[in-house]
Tab-separated table of C-alpha atoms and ligand atoms in Angstrom:
chain	number	residue	atom	x	y	z
P	1411	UNK	CA	136.793	216.742	222.265
P	1412	UNK	CA	136.657	218.814	225.703
P	1413	UNK	CA	137.121	216.910	228.814
P	1414	UNK	CA	133.569	216.496	230.134
P	1415	UNK	CA	134.614	216.371	233.789
P	1416	UNK	CA	135.222	220.135	235.121
P	1417	UNK	CA	138.655	221.330	236.342
P	1418	UNK	CA	139.613	221.612	240.290
P	1419	UNK	CA	137.666	224.471	241.798
P	1420	UNK	CA	139.394	224.727	245.421
P	1421	UNK	CA	143.121	224.017	246.366
P	1422	UNK	CA	142.065	222.340	249.804
P	1423	UNK	CA	142.566	218.470	249.703
P	1424	UNK	CA	139.487	216.180	250.171
P	1425	UNK	CA	139.466	212.663	250.910
P	1426	UNK	CA	137.616	209.745	248.970
P	1427	UNK	CA	136.904	207.005	251.098
P	1428	UNK	CA	135.727	204.206	248.945
P	1429	UNK	CA	134.318	201.978	251.354
P	1430	UNK	CA	132.917	198.219	251.553
P	1431	UNK	CA	130.058	198.029	254.121
P	1432	UNK	CA	130.208	194.009	253.920
P	1433	UNK	CA	126.960	192.136	253.529
P	1434	UNK	CA	124.888	193.929	255.841
P	1435	UNK	CA	124.627	193.816	259.685
P	1436	UNK	CA	126.991	196.312	261.313
P	1437	UNK	CA	128.931	193.669	263.230
P	1438	UNK	CA	130.302	192.594	260.026
P	1439	UNK	CA	131.540	196.234	259.117
P	1440	UNK	CA	134.789	196.973	259.648
P	1441	UNK	CA	135.597	199.355	262.504
P	1442	UNK	CA	137.745	201.079	259.542
P	1443	UNK	CA	134.749	201.361	257.282
P	1444	UNK	CA	132.538	202.525	260.229
P	1445	UNK	CA	135.346	205.215	261.343
P	1446	UNK	CA	135.271	206.172	257.587
P	1447	UNK	CA	131.489	206.790	257.522
P	1448	UNK	CA	131.901	208.493	260.644
P	1449	UNK	CA	134.546	210.974	259.266
P	1450	UNK	CA	132.750	211.829	256.218
P	1451	UNK	CA	130.778	214.876	255.520
P	1452	UNK	CA	129.301	213.550	252.277
P	1453	UNK	CA	128.116	209.756	251.907
P	1454	UNK	CA	127.024	208.422	248.346
P	1455	UNK	CA	125.542	205.193	247.736
P	1456	UNK	CA	122.957	203.152	246.064
P	1457	UNK	CA	119.505	203.205	248.160
P	1458	UNK	CA	119.876	200.244	249.686
P	1459	UNK	CA	123.485	200.248	250.890
P	1460	UNK	CA	122.419	203.834	252.426
P	1461	UNK	CA	119.897	202.084	254.323
P	1462	UNK	CA	122.008	199.771	255.586
P	1463	UNK	CA	124.030	202.471	257.187
P	1464	UNK	CA	121.367	205.176	257.847
P	1465	UNK	CA	121.946	204.997	261.759
P	1466	UNK	CA	125.475	206.339	260.752
P	1467	UNK	CA	124.120	209.314	258.927
P	1468	UNK	CA	122.629	211.775	261.172
P	1469	UNK	CA	124.413	214.797	261.008
P	1470	UNK	CA	125.351	214.562	257.060
P	1471	UNK	CA	124.707	215.531	253.294
P	1472	UNK	CA	123.615	212.106	251.564
P	1473	UNK	CA	123.512	211.549	248.268
P	1474	UNK	CA	121.089	208.176	247.175
P	1475	UNK	CA	121.077	206.830	243.835
P	1476	UNK	CA	119.291	204.285	241.748
P	1477	UNK	CA	120.958	200.856	240.623
P	1478	UNK	CA	121.752	202.302	237.188
P	1479	UNK	CA	123.075	205.396	238.171
P	1480	UNK	CA	126.775	204.366	239.074
P	1481	UNK	CA	128.429	206.628	236.646
P	1482	UNK	CA	126.778	209.758	238.367
P	1483	UNK	CA	127.447	208.445	241.779
P	1484	UNK	CA	131.105	207.891	241.242
P	1485	UNK	CA	131.733	211.408	239.477
P	1486	UNK	CA	129.452	213.106	242.503
P	1487	UNK	CA	131.782	211.447	245.062
P	1488	UNK	CA	135.051	212.086	243.238
P	1489	UNK	CA	134.050	216.021	242.261
P	1490	UNK	CA	133.115	216.808	245.892
P	1491	UNK	CA	136.413	215.042	247.203
P	1492	UNK	CA	138.372	216.763	244.707
P	1493	UNK	CA	136.972	220.224	245.618
P	1494	UNK	CA	137.780	219.473	249.427
P	1495	UNK	CA	135.368	217.601	251.039
P	1496	UNK	CA	135.710	214.333	253.054
P	1497	UNK	CA	133.769	212.027	250.827
P	1498	UNK	CA	132.350	208.178	251.448
P	1499	UNK	CA	131.568	206.444	248.690
P	1500	UNK	CA	129.790	203.140	249.682
P	1501	UNK	CA	129.429	199.644	248.167
P	1502	UNK	CA	128.103	196.566	249.999
P	1503	UNK	CA	130.813	194.056	250.287
P	1504	UNK	CA	133.835	194.746	248.860
P	1505	UNK	CA	134.532	197.799	246.768
P	1506	UNK	CA	136.706	196.242	244.886
P	1507	UNK	CA	134.717	193.017	244.084
P	1508	UNK	CA	132.044	194.241	241.679
P	1509	UNK	CA	132.168	197.382	243.395
P	1510	UNK	CA	132.645	201.161	242.896
P	1511	UNK	CA	136.299	201.374	243.160
P	1512	UNK	CA	137.361	200.409	239.342
P	1513	UNK	CA	134.555	203.146	237.928
P	1514	UNK	CA	136.395	205.810	240.824
P	1515	UNK	CA	139.728	205.112	239.040
P	1516	UNK	CA	138.526	205.370	235.622
P	1517	UNK	CA	136.760	208.677	236.917
P	1518	UNK	CA	139.989	209.917	237.920
P	1519	UNK	CA	141.839	208.938	235.113
P	1520	UNK	CA	139.347	210.745	232.887
P	1521	UNK	CA	140.190	213.953	235.043
P	1522	UNK	CA	143.628	213.490	234.966
P	1523	UNK	CA	144.150	213.074	238.313
P	1524	UNK	CA	147.611	212.489	239.813
P	1525	UNK	CA	148.674	210.693	243.147
P	1526	UNK	CA	149.324	213.543	245.502
P	1527	UNK	CA	146.249	215.909	244.057
P	1528	UNK	CA	143.243	216.146	245.872
P	1529	UNK	CA	141.391	213.755	246.674
P	1530	UNK	CA	143.472	211.565	248.928
P	1531	UNK	CA	142.250	208.245	248.445
P	1532	UNK	CA	141.375	205.909	250.795
P	1533	UNK	CA	139.950	202.330	249.686
P	1534	UNK	CA	138.554	200.188	252.573
P	1535	UNK	CA	137.771	196.567	252.159
P	1536	UNK	CA	134.867	194.692	253.413
P	1537	UNK	CA	133.834	191.222	253.640
P	1538	UNK	CA	132.643	189.905	249.977
P	1539	UNK	CA	129.423	188.131	249.211
P	1540	UNK	CA	131.465	185.144	248.365
P	1541	UNK	CA	133.159	184.911	252.115
P	1542	UNK	CA	129.940	185.894	253.897
P	1543	UNK	CA	127.762	183.686	252.114
P	1544	UNK	CA	130.291	180.597	252.006
P	1545	UNK	CA	130.364	181.107	256.017
P	1546	UNK	CA	126.519	180.762	256.112
P	1547	UNK	CA	126.318	177.222	254.366
P	1548	UNK	CA	129.748	176.085	255.732
P	1549	UNK	CA	133.040	175.865	254.415
P	1550	UNK	CA	132.571	175.407	250.289
P	1551	UNK	CA	135.490	177.645	249.157
P	1552	UNK	CA	138.209	176.171	250.734
P	1553	UNK	CA	139.753	174.684	247.681
P	1554	UNK	CA	140.307	176.693	244.473
P	1555	UNK	CA	137.243	179.100	243.492
P	1556	UNK	CA	136.480	181.313	241.017
P	1557	UNK	CA	133.851	184.259	240.787
P	1558	UNK	CA	131.728	185.262	237.778
P	1559	UNK	CA	128.979	187.871	237.637
P	1560	UNK	CA	126.157	187.056	235.307
P	1561	UNK	CA	125.156	190.114	234.455
P	1562	UNK	CA	125.428	190.991	230.941
P	1563	UNK	CA	124.603	194.571	231.311
P	1564	UNK	CA	128.009	195.669	230.738
P	1565	UNK	CA	130.187	192.326	229.619
P	1566	UNK	CA	128.783	190.536	226.356
P	1567	UNK	CA	126.977	187.248	227.009
P	1568	UNK	CA	129.210	185.126	224.851
P	1569	UNK	CA	132.310	186.334	227.235
P	1570	UNK	CA	130.348	185.147	230.092
P	1571	UNK	CA	129.676	181.765	228.589
P	1572	UNK	CA	133.233	181.385	227.733
P	1573	UNK	CA	134.155	182.035	231.583
P	1574	UNK	CA	131.595	179.369	232.792
P	1575	UNK	CA	132.934	176.998	230.519
P	1576	UNK	CA	136.414	177.133	231.288
P	1577	UNK	CA	135.555	177.350	235.216
P	1578	UNK	CA	133.552	174.147	234.943
P	1579	UNK	CA	136.102	172.461	233.069
P	1580	UNK	CA	138.646	173.575	235.420
P	1581	UNK	CA	136.462	172.012	238.202
P	1582	UNK	CA	136.887	175.385	240.262
P	1583	UNK	CA	134.014	175.821	242.708
P	1584	UNK	CA	132.496	178.603	241.432
P	1585	UNK	CA	130.663	181.417	243.164
P	1586	UNK	CA	127.931	183.368	240.789
P	1587	UNK	CA	127.221	186.933	241.478
P	1588	UNK	CA	124.538	188.954	240.062
P	1589	UNK	CA	122.612	185.443	238.880
P	1590	UNK	CA	119.646	186.842	237.936
P	1591	UNK	CA	117.079	190.083	238.401
P	1592	UNK	CA	113.295	190.412	237.206
P	1593	UNK	CA	114.295	191.029	233.601
P	1594	UNK	CA	117.299	188.821	233.530
P	1595	UNK	CA	116.433	185.286	234.030
P	1596	UNK	CA	117.882	183.184	230.822
P	1597	UNK	CA	121.573	183.485	232.312
P	1598	UNK	CA	121.419	181.250	235.280
P	1599	UNK	CA	119.200	178.748	233.283
P	1600	UNK	CA	122.247	178.488	230.486
P	1601	UNK	CA	125.125	178.694	233.289
P	1602	UNK	CA	123.471	175.430	234.565
P	1603	UNK	CA	123.567	173.817	231.289
P	1604	UNK	CA	127.027	174.394	230.823
P	1605	UNK	CA	128.194	173.470	234.087
P	1606	UNK	CA	125.941	170.520	234.124
P	1607	UNK	CA	128.152	169.299	230.878
P	1608	UNK	CA	131.247	169.142	233.482
P	1609	UNK	CA	129.534	167.730	236.684
P	1610	UNK	CA	127.302	165.442	238.270
P	1611	UNK	CA	123.991	166.439	238.675
P	1612	UNK	CA	124.268	165.650	242.534
P	1613	UNK	CA	127.254	168.239	242.687
P	1614	UNK	CA	126.088	170.258	245.855
P	1615	UNK	CA	124.742	174.014	245.113
P	1616	UNK	CA	123.892	176.614	247.671
P	1617	UNK	CA	121.528	179.516	247.100
P	1618	UNK	CA	122.144	182.380	249.472
P	1619	UNK	CA	119.899	185.351	249.657
P	1620	UNK	CA	120.808	188.470	251.749
P	1621	UNK	CA	123.400	186.984	253.769
P	1622	UNK	CA	123.442	188.563	257.314
P	1623	UNK	CA	120.517	190.607	256.651
P	1624	UNK	CA	117.053	190.431	257.876
P	1625	UNK	CA	115.715	188.317	254.993
P	1626	UNK	CA	118.754	185.985	255.034
P	1627	UNK	CA	118.020	182.706	253.387
P	1628	UNK	CA	120.022	179.658	252.436
P	1629	UNK	CA	118.880	176.783	250.585
P	1630	UNK	CA	121.418	173.913	250.002
P	1631	UNK	CA	120.263	171.954	246.569
P	1632	UNK	CA	122.372	170.242	243.898
P	1633	UNK	CA	122.981	171.108	239.952
P	1634	UNK	CA	120.007	169.271	238.907
P	1635	UNK	CA	117.688	170.990	240.969
P	1636	UNK	CA	118.549	174.239	242.050
P	1637	UNK	CA	116.725	176.230	239.317
P	1638	UNK	CA	113.478	175.191	241.137
P	1639	UNK	CA	114.144	177.946	244.077
P	1640	UNK	CA	114.079	181.447	243.997
P	1641	UNK	CA	117.299	183.367	242.463
P	1642	UNK	CA	117.338	186.852	242.313
P	1643	UNK	CA	119.280	189.937	242.566
P	1644	UNK	CA	120.004	189.199	246.355
P	1645	UNK	CA	121.264	185.884	245.890
P	1646	UNK	CA	124.691	184.219	245.506
P	1647	UNK	CA	124.908	181.034	244.102
P	1648	UNK	CA	127.751	178.526	245.090
P	1649	UNK	CA	128.268	175.677	242.655
P	1650	UNK	CA	130.785	172.926	244.073
P	1651	UNK	CA	133.447	171.280	242.747
P	1652	UNK	CA	133.578	167.679	241.980
P	1653	UNK	CA	135.044	167.266	245.518
P	1654	UNK	CA	132.416	169.132	247.386
P	1655	UNK	CA	130.171	166.912	249.615
P	1656	UNK	CA	127.372	168.065	252.000
P	1657	UNK	CA	127.471	167.062	255.482
P	1658	UNK	CA	124.883	167.737	258.177
P	1659	UNK	CA	123.135	170.322	256.222
P	1660	UNK	CA	126.501	171.884	255.194
P	1661	UNK	CA	128.224	172.618	252.084
P	1662	UNK	CA	132.231	171.630	252.496
P	1663	UNK	CA	135.110	171.628	249.809
P	1664	UNK	CA	137.796	169.811	251.332
P	1665	UNK	CA	141.551	170.946	251.293
P	1666	UNK	CA	143.158	167.901	250.315
P	1667	UNK	CA	144.838	166.819	253.645
P	1668	UNK	CA	143.527	163.484	253.750
P	1669	UNK	CA	145.279	162.614	250.275
P	1670	UNK	CA	148.495	162.884	252.463
P	1671	UNK	CA	147.918	162.345	256.068
P	1672	UNK	CA	145.793	159.631	258.331
P	1673	UNK	CA	143.329	160.997	260.904
P	1674	UNK	CA	146.274	160.450	263.438
P	1675	UNK	CA	148.341	163.139	261.616
P	1676	UNK	CA	150.940	160.614	260.075
P	1677	UNK	CA	151.716	160.844	256.484
P	1678	UNK	CA	150.345	158.306	254.268
P	1679	UNK	CA	152.986	155.714	252.715
P	1680	UNK	CA	154.930	157.160	249.965
P	1681	UNK	CA	153.767	160.713	250.728
P	1682	UNK	CA	156.216	163.217	252.461
P	1683	UNK	CA	155.199	166.247	254.706
P	1684	UNK	CA	156.462	169.763	252.797
P	1685	UNK	CA	156.794	168.109	249.411
P	1686	UNK	CA	154.344	167.665	246.480
P	1687	UNK	CA	151.820	165.303	246.627
P	1688	UNK	CA	152.966	161.991	245.426
P	1689	UNK	CA	150.594	160.127	242.728
P	1690	UNK	CA	150.080	156.452	242.817
P	1691	UNK	CA	148.622	154.535	240.033
P	1692	UNK	CA	145.093	154.073	242.468
P	1693	UNK	CA	145.231	157.749	243.062
P	1694	UNK	CA	146.030	159.169	239.285
P	1695	UNK	CA	144.675	162.425	239.392
P	1696	UNK	CA	143.201	164.382	242.325
P	1697	UNK	CA	142.727	167.442	240.909
P	1698	UNK	CA	141.864	169.181	243.812
P	1699	UNK	CA	140.743	168.004	247.809
P	1700	UNK	CA	140.452	164.739	249.229
P	1701	UNK	CA	139.370	161.527	247.127
P	1702	UNK	CA	136.030	160.580	248.856
H	3080	SAH	N1	130.648	194.527	246.034
H	3080	SAH	C1	129.866	193.502	246.376
H	3080	SAH	C2	129.003	192.850	245.097
H	3080	SAH	C3	128.168	193.490	244.412
H	3080	SAH	S1	127.522	192.728	242.716
H	3080	SAH	C4	130.309	192.172	247.243
H	3080	SAH	O1	131.690	192.551	247.161
H	3080	SAH	O2	129.607	191.213	247.816
H	3080	SAH	C5	125.811	192.272	243.699
H	3080	SAH	C6	125.823	190.842	244.185
H	3080	SAH	O3	126.425	190.349	244.955
H	3080	SAH	C7	124.609	190.461	244.054
H	3080	SAH	O4	123.594	190.223	242.830
H	3080	SAH	C8	124.588	189.131	244.974
H	3080	SAH	O5	124.871	188.234	243.933
H	3080	SAH	C9	125.794	189.558	245.636
H	3080	SAH	N2	125.737	189.918	246.695
H	3080	SAH	C10	125.993	191.296	247.698
H	3080	SAH	N3	125.445	191.534	248.880
H	3080	SAH	C11	124.887	189.893	249.384
H	3080	SAH	C12	124.456	189.316	250.511
H	3080	SAH	N4	124.266	190.077	251.657
H	3080	SAH	N5	123.723	188.124	250.456
H	3080	SAH	C13	124.027	187.312	249.246
H	3080	SAH	N6	124.463	187.884	247.901
H	3080	SAH	C14	124.930	189.387	247.780
């Protein structure tokens, strides 16, 4: 079988920046990410993300593509960079979290690229949706959490179901990326049903749409009622653990300090700073966080 990706045509070493621009507003894009975009001759990205950085693109060549054209976008970026250009391939949030970084490596592998050859890779992290969305609603990720994408476009649904089940059983705070789209509405309903088997209906749930963009909207609700609200492609869903609570319209998951200390900072009787939490009969299994 012939390799579908053409061999190098130039010896000049290019740079491929794989850039995370954060959630939206420029204030949340790192200086490194902005510098990479400024340095690039060619910027490649999905339309929405290109729009978010359009003010930085005046003198540049831009390749915008639609949602389902990721392979083409990654190949375009890699091939131009391999041929000597400075290219920025843009992802929202972090490029290494449901972003383009993985596909870039697959394209490089397919073309048998080796370290030291063109292009030089610079992967620039960004604030991922879990972090930005958490900050909008308070402090929901202060104890163990996990991220699950509900998109079954590239992952079989039974695999996703199993992960939801495991996360729910493990009492993780669960961050759901890609919870629904115009066509994909069933997955979030099934996710709710699975998680509800392990958690109270009153468990806090936050729906954060377009964090740090003009259309930002956040709803704090609970496991029994969150499906009554709009959930779409621009929403991240945060589902609390058994310890997560709401306070003054915020969602908070405690770290566990009050399992060990009183509010004047002294250890509770039987507990020792710097040592594993001691379990007592009254407090048999704090899976995580404070006992409320
Ligand atoms: N690389 C991105 C994730 C891309 S997957 C990152 O690190 O954030 C796309 C999903 O991310 C969306 O369906 C949504 O669930 C979430 N998302 C991305 N940006 C968001 C934002 N500004 N507000 C809320 N959710 C967002």
